């Protein structure tokens, strides 16, 4: 059985984060989940030699779009399972994983601004799980709060109102104490909100609008998935669940919705021989299309980009690379196609920012206990889902100074539920290009300070904010706000 105690006792997470052997002390504390420890049965199903990944031998799958059971004038109703399944990640080898709809990379849910999405989620697993719509503006009871789980064998209804503008979101498990393992093992999928008001822009759409979920994973020498070890050993990078796939494209423009669904990784993406045109951030379209040499995506961040393959002769290969992992995805230009789509320089004005009336500080850090095992903390406190850390009056605009005073120098990032925010400053200077637009997640390197502004409209109730390096939030780097009338 794999649980937090055994993982930490084995030194996996601690050594992985810190690389210091004295962290191998027995684990204590944190075992406060009402739903118990994570108990994924490690499946040592393969005892041969790890199959070799030969690049560009398998196509990148496009996760199928989930079909509604019912579609009415105002809403779509879906059914979705959470289950254990297997996936062919390494060639010819079925690895035990978890999947929404039984798929490793769950189905894509395509919603529309102004139409509700109702999802009946049935947990077929033998342990509790749930769904958080990352970046979604939803009521607290539908947000997948860590304590709000679906017990084994039970079904729960989630309502997503889709009142926000078109954007690329993703959905993933957020169950207390088990989210890191569940997402790592596969409980993740794309959630696209389409927006009629964007139609006039004539961006690439339909078959030329494709989500790509990027993440990493570790295998041992026999080909078994290693759940928690040193994150830097997660050297196999997957695009929609497959390592180093090719993807056949027509010589025209494509919109790719890039999602960093890795538990803890910052991708630095480049395209061989070309720039990338960025059009969207976490919360929707940018004000202007921006050409960039390098696209930085921290865990849970999204970026919508357009790549124009029309400049390439048929037969060309265009490779997406990461600064650390190297070549991760190859686009093979295989056919001509007509293309009426455009990438207008001016996309959509960002919403005006109301006057901020409240200032707060958020400090992400690790704290060492006498046994040298770390706690993840925010403002010095380990997450307690029954404690409210910030009380916010509904409708208020607030400025948060988010920093990391972490003595270890480890990178973190920051995710705020419910609202999209704007980055005002980074380290007292202008934001990074990757901070542009509407954001719900940003990277924070140790010693950095990032000033963000958010307006807490819509709902009252409790939501969490946390580091989205999931092994960090798992050991406590999470806190809770309550919005009051
Ligand atoms: Cu962190």
PDB file of N, CA and C in Angstrom, residues 271-350:
ATOM      1  N   UNK A 271       9.650  26.238 -30.253  1.00  0.00           N
ATOM      2  CA  UNK A 271       9.334  25.561 -31.498  1.00  0.00           C
ATOM      3  C   UNK A 271      10.572  25.668 -32.372  1.00  0.00           C
ATOM      4  N   UNK A 272      11.040  24.546 -32.907  1.00  0.00           N
ATOM      5  CA  UNK A 272      12.260  24.617 -33.714  1.00  0.00           C
ATOM      6  C   UNK A 272      12.051  25.535 -34.911  1.00  0.00           C
ATOM      7  N   UNK A 273      12.890  26.525 -35.009  1.00  0.00           N
ATOM      8  CA  UNK A 273      12.907  27.382 -36.191  1.00  0.00           C
ATOM      9  C   UNK A 273      11.762  28.365 -36.294  1.00  0.00           C
ATOM     10  N   UNK A 274      10.999  28.560 -35.221  1.00  0.00           N
ATOM     11  CA  UNK A 274       9.865  29.483 -35.348  1.00  0.00           C
ATOM     12  C   UNK A 274       9.488  30.051 -33.986  1.00  0.00           C
ATOM     13  N   UNK A 275       8.743  31.136 -34.052  1.00  0.00           N
ATOM     14  CA  UNK A 275       8.185  31.689 -32.828  1.00  0.00           C
ATOM     15  C   UNK A 275       6.807  31.081 -32.583  1.00  0.00           C
ATOM     16  N   UNK A 276       6.328  31.260 -31.366  1.00  0.00           N
ATOM     17  CA  UNK A 276       4.995  30.792 -30.999  1.00  0.00           C
ATOM     18  C   UNK A 276       4.122  32.032 -30.810  1.00  0.00           C
ATOM     19  N   UNK A 277       2.920  32.016 -31.383  1.00  0.00           N
ATOM     20  CA  UNK A 277       2.004  33.143 -31.196  1.00  0.00           C
ATOM     21  C   UNK A 277       1.046  32.809 -30.063  1.00  0.00           C
ATOM     22  N   UNK A 278       1.148  33.587 -29.010  1.00  0.00           N
ATOM     23  CA  UNK A 278       0.325  33.325 -27.831  1.00  0.00           C
ATOM     24  C   UNK A 278      -0.929  34.190 -27.892  1.00  0.00           C
ATOM     25  N   UNK A 279      -2.084  33.572 -27.689  1.00  0.00           N
ATOM     26  CA  UNK A 279      -3.334  34.342 -27.766  1.00  0.00           C
ATOM     27  C   UNK A 279      -4.158  34.291 -26.478  1.00  0.00           C
ATOM     28  N   UNK A 280      -3.887  33.314 -25.607  1.00  0.00           N
ATOM     29  CA  UNK A 280      -4.735  33.203 -24.418  1.00  0.00           C
ATOM     30  C   UNK A 280      -3.957  32.779 -23.192  1.00  0.00           C
ATOM     31  N   UNK A 281      -4.480  33.178 -22.032  1.00  0.00           N
ATOM     32  CA  UNK A 281      -3.873  32.817 -20.742  1.00  0.00           C
ATOM     33  C   UNK A 281      -4.852  31.923 -19.985  1.00  0.00           C
ATOM     34  N   UNK A 282      -4.672  31.794 -18.678  1.00  0.00           N
ATOM     35  CA  UNK A 282      -5.546  30.936 -17.878  1.00  0.00           C
ATOM     36  C   UNK A 282      -7.021  31.302 -18.031  1.00  0.00           C
ATOM     37  N   UNK A 283      -7.300  32.617 -18.076  1.00  0.00           N
ATOM     38  CA  UNK A 283      -8.686  33.063 -17.966  1.00  0.00           C
ATOM     39  C   UNK A 283      -9.334  33.496 -19.265  1.00  0.00           C
ATOM     40  N   UNK A 284      -8.622  33.378 -20.386  1.00  0.00           N
ATOM     41  CA  UNK A 284      -9.239  33.751 -21.652  1.00  0.00           C
ATOM     42  C   UNK A 284      -8.251  34.427 -22.575  1.00  0.00           C
ATOM     43  N   UNK A 285      -8.798  35.051 -23.617  1.00  0.00           N
ATOM     44  CA  UNK A 285      -7.932  35.680 -24.615  1.00  0.00           C
ATOM     45  C   UNK A 285      -7.134  36.824 -24.012  1.00  0.00           C
ATOM     46  N   UNK A 286      -5.914  36.969 -24.504  1.00  0.00           N
ATOM     47  CA  UNK A 286      -5.102  38.136 -24.173  1.00  0.00           C
ATOM     48  C   UNK A 286      -5.659  39.346 -24.915  1.00  0.00           C
ATOM     49  N   UNK A 287      -5.249  40.529 -24.491  1.00  0.00           N
ATOM     50  CA  UNK A 287      -5.682  41.735 -25.206  1.00  0.00           C
ATOM     51  C   UNK A 287      -5.116  41.740 -26.622  1.00  0.00           C
ATOM     52  N   UNK A 288      -3.884  41.269 -26.748  1.00  0.00           N
ATOM     53  CA  UNK A 288      -3.218  41.257 -28.053  1.00  0.00           C
ATOM     54  C   UNK A 288      -2.485  39.936 -28.246  1.00  0.00           C
ATOM     55  N   UNK A 289      -2.430  39.480 -29.487  1.00  0.00           N
ATOM     56  CA  UNK A 289      -1.599  38.315 -29.797  1.00  0.00           C
ATOM     57  C   UNK A 289      -0.134  38.703 -29.612  1.00  0.00           C
ATOM     58  N   UNK A 290       0.636  37.783 -29.023  1.00  0.00           N
ATOM     59  CA  UNK A 290       2.035  38.080 -28.723  1.00  0.00           C
ATOM     60  C   UNK A 290       2.914  36.977 -29.292  1.00  0.00           C
ATOM     61  N   UNK A 291       3.926  37.365 -30.051  1.00  0.00           N
ATOM     62  CA  UNK A 291       4.877  36.364 -30.546  1.00  0.00           C
ATOM     63  C   UNK A 291       5.965  36.165 -29.508  1.00  0.00           C
ATOM     64  N   UNK A 292       6.304  34.920 -29.247  1.00  0.00           N
ATOM     65  CA  UNK A 292       7.316  34.648 -28.238  1.00  0.00           C
ATOM     66  C   UNK A 292       8.255  33.544 -28.703  1.00  0.00           C
ATOM     67  N   UNK A 293       9.532  33.657 -28.284  1.00  0.00           N
ATOM     68  CA  UNK A 293      10.511  32.604 -28.569  1.00  0.00           C
ATOM     69  C   UNK A 293      10.288  31.432 -27.621  1.00  0.00           C
ATOM     70  N   UNK A 294       9.969  31.773 -26.370  1.00  0.00           N
ATOM     71  CA  UNK A 294       9.872  30.749 -25.329  1.00  0.00           C
ATOM     72  C   UNK A 294       8.602  30.953 -24.523  1.00  0.00           C
ATOM     73  N   UNK A 295       7.892  29.874 -24.337  1.00  0.00           N
ATOM     74  CA  UNK A 295       6.638  29.914 -23.601  1.00  0.00           C
ATOM     75  C   UNK A 295       6.856  29.214 -22.262  1.00  0.00           C
ATOM     76  N   UNK A 296       6.645  29.947 -21.173  1.00  0.00           N
ATOM     77  CA  UNK A 296       6.861  29.365 -19.844  1.00  0.00           C
ATOM     78  C   UNK A 296       5.513  28.983 -19.252  1.00  0.00           C
ATOM     79  N   UNK A 297       5.412  27.734 -18.814  1.00  0.00           N
ATOM     80  CA  UNK A 297       4.158  27.236 -18.229  1.00  0.00           C
ATOM     81  C   UNK A 297       4.471  26.482 -16.954  1.00  0.00           C
ATOM     82  N   UNK A 298       4.052  27.025 -15.826  1.00  0.00           N
ATOM     83  CA  UNK A 298       4.202  26.325 -14.552  1.00  0.00           C
ATOM     84  C   UNK A 298       3.012  25.383 -14.359  1.00  0.00           C
ATOM     85  N   UNK A 299       3.136  24.469 -13.424  1.00  0.00           N
ATOM     86  CA  UNK A 299       2.066  23.494 -13.193  1.00  0.00           C
ATOM     87  C   UNK A 299       0.710  24.177 -13.082  1.00  0.00           C
ATOM     88  N   UNK A 300      -0.245  23.700 -13.849  1.00  0.00           N
ATOM     89  CA  UNK A 300      -1.640  24.145 -13.859  1.00  0.00           C
ATOM     90  C   UNK A 300      -1.893  25.392 -14.703  1.00  0.00           C
ATOM     91  N   UNK A 301      -0.839  26.051 -15.165  1.00  0.00           N
ATOM     92  CA  UNK A 301      -1.055  27.199 -16.056  1.00  0.00           C
ATOM     93  C   UNK A 301      -1.475  26.704 -17.444  1.00  0.00           C
ATOM     94  N   UNK A 302      -2.203  27.567 -18.141  1.00  0.00           N
ATOM     95  CA  UNK A 302      -2.582  27.282 -19.523  1.00  0.00           C
ATOM     96  C   UNK A 302      -2.148  28.424 -20.438  1.00  0.00           C
ATOM     97  N   UNK A 303      -1.953  28.063 -21.682  1.00  0.00           N
ATOM     98  CA  UNK A 303      -1.639  29.066 -22.684  1.00  0.00           C
ATOM     99  C   UNK A 303      -2.234  28.626 -24.008  1.00  0.00           C
ATOM    100  N   UNK A 304      -3.077  29.455 -24.579  1.00  0.00           N
ATOM    101  CA  UNK A 304      -3.578  29.174 -25.921  1.00  0.00           C
ATOM    102  C   UNK A 304      -2.613  29.791 -26.917  1.00  0.00           C
ATOM    103  N   UNK A 305      -2.216  28.996 -27.906  1.00  0.00           N
ATOM    104  CA  UNK A 305      -1.266  29.487 -28.899  1.00  0.00           C
ATOM    105  C   UNK A 305      -1.789  29.180 -30.292  1.00  0.00           C
ATOM    106  N   UNK A 306      -1.292  29.925 -31.261  1.00  0.00           N
ATOM    107  CA  UNK A 306      -1.560  29.596 -32.661  1.00  0.00           C
ATOM    108  C   UNK A 306      -0.228  29.301 -33.328  1.00  0.00           C
ATOM    109  N   UNK A 307      -0.172  28.183 -34.020  1.00  0.00           N
ATOM    110  CA  UNK A 307       0.999  27.860 -34.833  1.00  0.00           C
ATOM    111  C   UNK A 307       0.530  27.790 -36.279  1.00  0.00           C
ATOM    112  N   UNK A 308       1.241  28.518 -37.134  1.00  0.00           N
ATOM    113  CA  UNK A 308       0.876  28.566 -38.559  1.00  0.00           C
ATOM    114  C   UNK A 308       1.846  27.674 -39.333  1.00  0.00           C
ATOM    115  N   UNK A 309       1.331  26.530 -39.792  1.00  0.00           N
ATOM    116  CA  UNK A 309       2.181  25.590 -40.528  1.00  0.00           C
ATOM    117  C   UNK A 309       2.175  25.859 -42.032  1.00  0.00           C
ATOM    118  N   UNK A 310       1.484  26.933 -42.449  1.00  0.00           N
ATOM    119  CA  UNK A 310       1.354  27.161 -43.903  1.00  0.00           C
ATOM    120  C   UNK A 310       2.686  27.560 -44.533  1.00  0.00           C
ATOM    121  N   UNK A 311       3.615  28.007 -43.708  1.00  0.00           N
ATOM    122  CA  UNK A 311       4.903  28.431 -44.254  1.00  0.00           C
ATOM    123  C   UNK A 311       5.828  27.240 -44.532  1.00  0.00           C
ATOM    124  N   UNK A 312       5.408  26.052 -44.109  1.00  0.00           N
ATOM    125  CA  UNK A 312       6.280  24.881 -44.259  1.00  0.00           C
ATOM    126  C   UNK A 312       5.892  24.053 -45.486  1.00  0.00           C
ATOM    127  N   UNK A 313       6.891  23.533 -46.198  1.00  0.00           N
ATOM    128  CA  UNK A 313       6.578  22.588 -47.282  1.00  0.00           C
ATOM    129  C   UNK A 313       6.009  21.293 -46.699  1.00  0.00           C
ATOM    130  N   UNK A 314       5.165  20.625 -47.499  1.00  0.00           N
ATOM    131  CA  UNK A 314       4.665  19.311 -47.077  1.00  0.00           C
ATOM    132  C   UNK A 314       5.870  18.404 -46.826  1.00  0.00           C
ATOM    133  N   UNK A 315       5.813  17.651 -45.746  1.00  0.00           N
ATOM    134  CA  UNK A 315       6.941  16.785 -45.375  1.00  0.00           C
ATOM    135  C   UNK A 315       7.793  17.370 -44.266  1.00  0.00           C
ATOM    136  N   UNK A 316       7.527  18.640 -43.917  1.00  0.00           N
ATOM    137  CA  UNK A 316       8.319  19.273 -42.852  1.00  0.00           C
ATOM    138  C   UNK A 316       7.982  18.678 -41.491  1.00  0.00           C
ATOM    139  N   UNK A 317       8.963  18.705 -40.614  1.00  0.00           N
ATOM    140  CA  UNK A 317       8.778  18.277 -39.221  1.00  0.00           C
ATOM    141  C   UNK A 317       9.112  19.474 -38.333  1.00  0.00           C
ATOM    142  N   UNK A 318       8.174  19.834 -37.477  1.00  0.00           N
ATOM    143  CA  UNK A 318       8.362  20.988 -36.587  1.00  0.00           C
ATOM    144  C   UNK A 318       8.279  20.457 -35.153  1.00  0.00           C
ATOM    145  N   UNK A 319       9.327  20.681 -34.384  1.00  0.00           N
ATOM    146  CA  UNK A 319       9.413  20.015 -33.075  1.00  0.00           C
ATOM    147  C   UNK A 319       9.198  21.017 -31.943  1.00  0.00           C
ATOM    148  N   UNK A 320       8.372  20.627 -30.985  1.00  0.00           N
ATOM    149  CA  UNK A 320       8.189  21.390 -29.750  1.00  0.00           C
ATOM    150  C   UNK A 320       9.184  20.846 -28.729  1.00  0.00           C
ATOM    151  N   UNK A 321      10.002  21.750 -28.185  1.00  0.00           N
ATOM    152  CA  UNK A 321      11.026  21.322 -27.233  1.00  0.00           C
ATOM    153  C   UNK A 321      10.796  21.984 -25.882  1.00  0.00           C
ATOM    154  N   UNK A 322      11.316  21.322 -24.861  1.00  0.00           N
ATOM    155  CA  UNK A 322      11.343  21.890 -23.512  1.00  0.00           C
ATOM    156  C   UNK A 322      12.799  22.062 -23.107  1.00  0.00           C
ATOM    157  N   UNK A 323      13.068  23.122 -22.343  1.00  0.00           N
ATOM    158  CA  UNK A 323      14.452  23.438 -21.980  1.00  0.00           C
ATOM    159  C   UNK A 323      15.119  22.288 -21.230  1.00  0.00           C
ATOM    160  N   UNK A 324      14.361  21.530 -20.456  1.00  0.00           N
ATOM    161  CA  UNK A 324      14.950  20.433 -19.678  1.00  0.00           C
ATOM    162  C   UNK A 324      14.738  19.089 -20.369  1.00  0.00           C
ATOM    163  N   UNK A 325      13.525  18.819 -20.802  1.00  0.00           N
ATOM    164  CA  UNK A 325      13.195  17.492 -21.344  1.00  0.00           C
ATOM    165  C   UNK A 325      13.664  17.299 -22.781  1.00  0.00           C
ATOM    166  N   UNK A 326      13.948  18.395 -23.481  1.00  0.00           N
ATOM    167  CA  UNK A 326      14.334  18.279 -24.891  1.00  0.00           C
ATOM    168  C   UNK A 326      13.111  18.161 -25.785  1.00  0.00           C
ATOM    169  N   UNK A 327      13.183  17.294 -26.797  1.00  0.00           N
ATOM    170  CA  UNK A 327      12.106  17.193 -27.781  1.00  0.00           C
ATOM    171  C   UNK A 327      10.918  16.443 -27.182  1.00  0.00           C
ATOM    172  N   UNK A 328       9.745  17.069 -27.230  1.00  0.00           N
ATOM    173  CA  UNK A 328       8.596  16.413 -26.581  1.00  0.00           C
ATOM    174  C   UNK A 328       7.431  16.123 -27.536  1.00  0.00           C
ATOM    175  N   UNK A 329       7.351  16.829 -28.641  1.00  0.00           N
ATOM    176  CA  UNK A 329       6.221  16.617 -29.567  1.00  0.00           C
ATOM    177  C   UNK A 329       6.656  17.088 -30.950  1.00  0.00           C
ATOM    178  N   UNK A 330       6.339  16.267 -31.981  1.00  0.00           N
ATOM    179  CA  UNK A 330       6.716  16.664 -33.342  1.00  0.00           C
ATOM    180  C   UNK A 330       5.463  16.838 -34.199  1.00  0.00           C
ATOM    181  N   UNK A 331       5.367  17.994 -34.828  1.00  0.00           N
ATOM    182  CA  UNK A 331       4.281  18.245 -35.781  1.00  0.00           C
ATOM    183  C   UNK A 331       4.778  17.874 -37.176  1.00  0.00           C
ATOM    184  N   UNK A 332       4.081  16.959 -37.830  1.00  0.00           N
ATOM    185  CA  UNK A 332       4.443  16.540 -39.182  1.00  0.00           C
ATOM    186  C   UNK A 332       3.463  17.195 -40.157  1.00  0.00           C
ATOM    187  N   UNK A 333       3.989  18.053 -41.010  1.00  0.00           N
ATOM    188  CA  UNK A 333       3.128  18.745 -41.980  1.00  0.00           C
ATOM    189  C   UNK A 333       2.900  17.790 -43.146  1.00  0.00           C
ATOM    190  N   UNK A 334       1.661  17.292 -43.281  1.00  0.00           N
ATOM    191  CA  UNK A 334       1.410  16.189 -44.225  1.00  0.00           C
ATOM    192  C   UNK A 334       0.467  16.547 -45.370  1.00  0.00           C
ATOM    193  N   UNK A 335      -0.245  17.660 -45.274  1.00  0.00           N
ATOM    194  CA  UNK A 335      -1.196  17.947 -46.364  1.00  0.00           C
ATOM    195  C   UNK A 335      -1.492  19.440 -46.419  1.00  0.00           C
ATOM    196  N   UNK A 336      -1.985  19.844 -47.573  1.00  0.00           N
ATOM    197  CA  UNK A 336      -2.408  21.233 -47.710  1.00  0.00           C
ATOM    198  C   UNK A 336      -3.857  21.364 -47.224  1.00  0.00           C
ATOM    199  N   UNK A 337      -4.251  22.572 -46.918  1.00  0.00           N
ATOM    200  CA  UNK A 337      -5.642  22.798 -46.515  1.00  0.00           C
ATOM    201  C   UNK A 337      -5.964  24.267 -46.727  1.00  0.00           C
ATOM    202  N   UNK A 338      -7.212  24.534 -47.016  1.00  0.00           N
ATOM    203  CA  UNK A 338      -7.635  25.934 -47.088  1.00  0.00           C
ATOM    204  C   UNK A 338      -7.720  26.457 -45.654  1.00  0.00           C
ATOM    205  N   UNK A 339      -7.567  27.743 -45.527  1.00  0.00           N
ATOM    206  CA  UNK A 339      -7.547  28.315 -44.185  1.00  0.00           C
ATOM    207  C   UNK A 339      -8.118  29.722 -44.229  1.00  0.00           C
ATOM    208  N   UNK A 340      -9.324  29.859 -43.699  1.00  0.00           N
ATOM    209  CA  UNK A 340      -9.957  31.176 -43.629  1.00  0.00           C
ATOM    210  C   UNK A 340      -9.680  31.843 -42.285  1.00  0.00           C
ATOM    211  N   UNK A 341      -9.028  31.116 -41.370  1.00  0.00           N
ATOM    212  CA  UNK A 341      -8.868  31.661 -40.016  1.00  0.00           C
ATOM    213  C   UNK A 341      -7.811  32.750 -39.997  1.00  0.00           C
ATOM    214  N   UNK A 342      -7.847  33.536 -38.925  1.00  0.00           N
ATOM    215  CA  UNK A 342      -6.902  34.651 -38.776  1.00  0.00           C
ATOM    216  C   UNK A 342      -6.389  34.676 -37.340  1.00  0.00           C
ATOM    217  N   UNK A 343      -5.339  35.434 -37.147  1.00  0.00           N
ATOM    218  CA  UNK A 343      -4.911  35.762 -35.779  1.00  0.00           C
ATOM    219  C   UNK A 343      -4.837  37.276 -35.701  1.00  0.00           C
ATOM    220  N   UNK A 344      -5.936  37.923 -35.349  1.00  0.00           N
ATOM    221  CA  UNK A 344      -5.919  39.388 -35.288  1.00  0.00           C
ATOM    222  C   UNK A 344      -4.926  39.860 -34.219  1.00  0.00           C
ATOM    223  N   UNK A 345      -4.277  40.970 -34.485  1.00  0.00           N
ATOM    224  CA  UNK A 345      -3.320  41.515 -33.500  1.00  0.00           C
ATOM    225  C   UNK A 345      -4.059  41.913 -32.227  1.00  0.00           C
ATOM    226  N   UNK A 346      -5.254  42.482 -32.406  1.00  0.00           N
ATOM    227  CA  UNK A 346      -6.057  42.895 -31.243  1.00  0.00           C
ATOM    228  C   UNK A 346      -7.123  41.831 -31.014  1.00  0.00           C
ATOM    229  N   UNK A 347      -7.145  41.245 -29.824  1.00  0.00           N
ATOM    230  CA  UNK A 347      -8.040  40.127 -29.565  1.00  0.00           C
ATOM    231  C   UNK A 347      -9.262  40.541 -28.752  1.00  0.00           C
ATOM    232  N   UNK A 348      -9.069  40.858 -27.513  1.00  0.00           N
ATOM    233  CA  UNK A 348     -10.210  41.184 -26.657  1.00  0.00           C
ATOM    234  C   UNK A 348      -9.699  42.024 -25.496  1.00  0.00           C
ATOM    235  N   UNK A 349     -10.285  43.174 -25.256  1.00  0.00           N
ATOM    236  CA  UNK A 349      -9.787  43.982 -24.142  1.00  0.00           C
ATOM    237  C   UNK A 349      -9.968  43.254 -22.818  1.00  0.00           C
ATOM    238  N   UNK A 350      -8.993  43.385 -21.946  1.00  0.00           N
ATOM    239  CA  UNK A 350      -9.122  42.785 -20.618  1.00  0.00           C
ATOM    240  C   UNK A 350     -10.108  43.612 -19.805  1.00  0.00           C
TER     241      UNK A 350
END
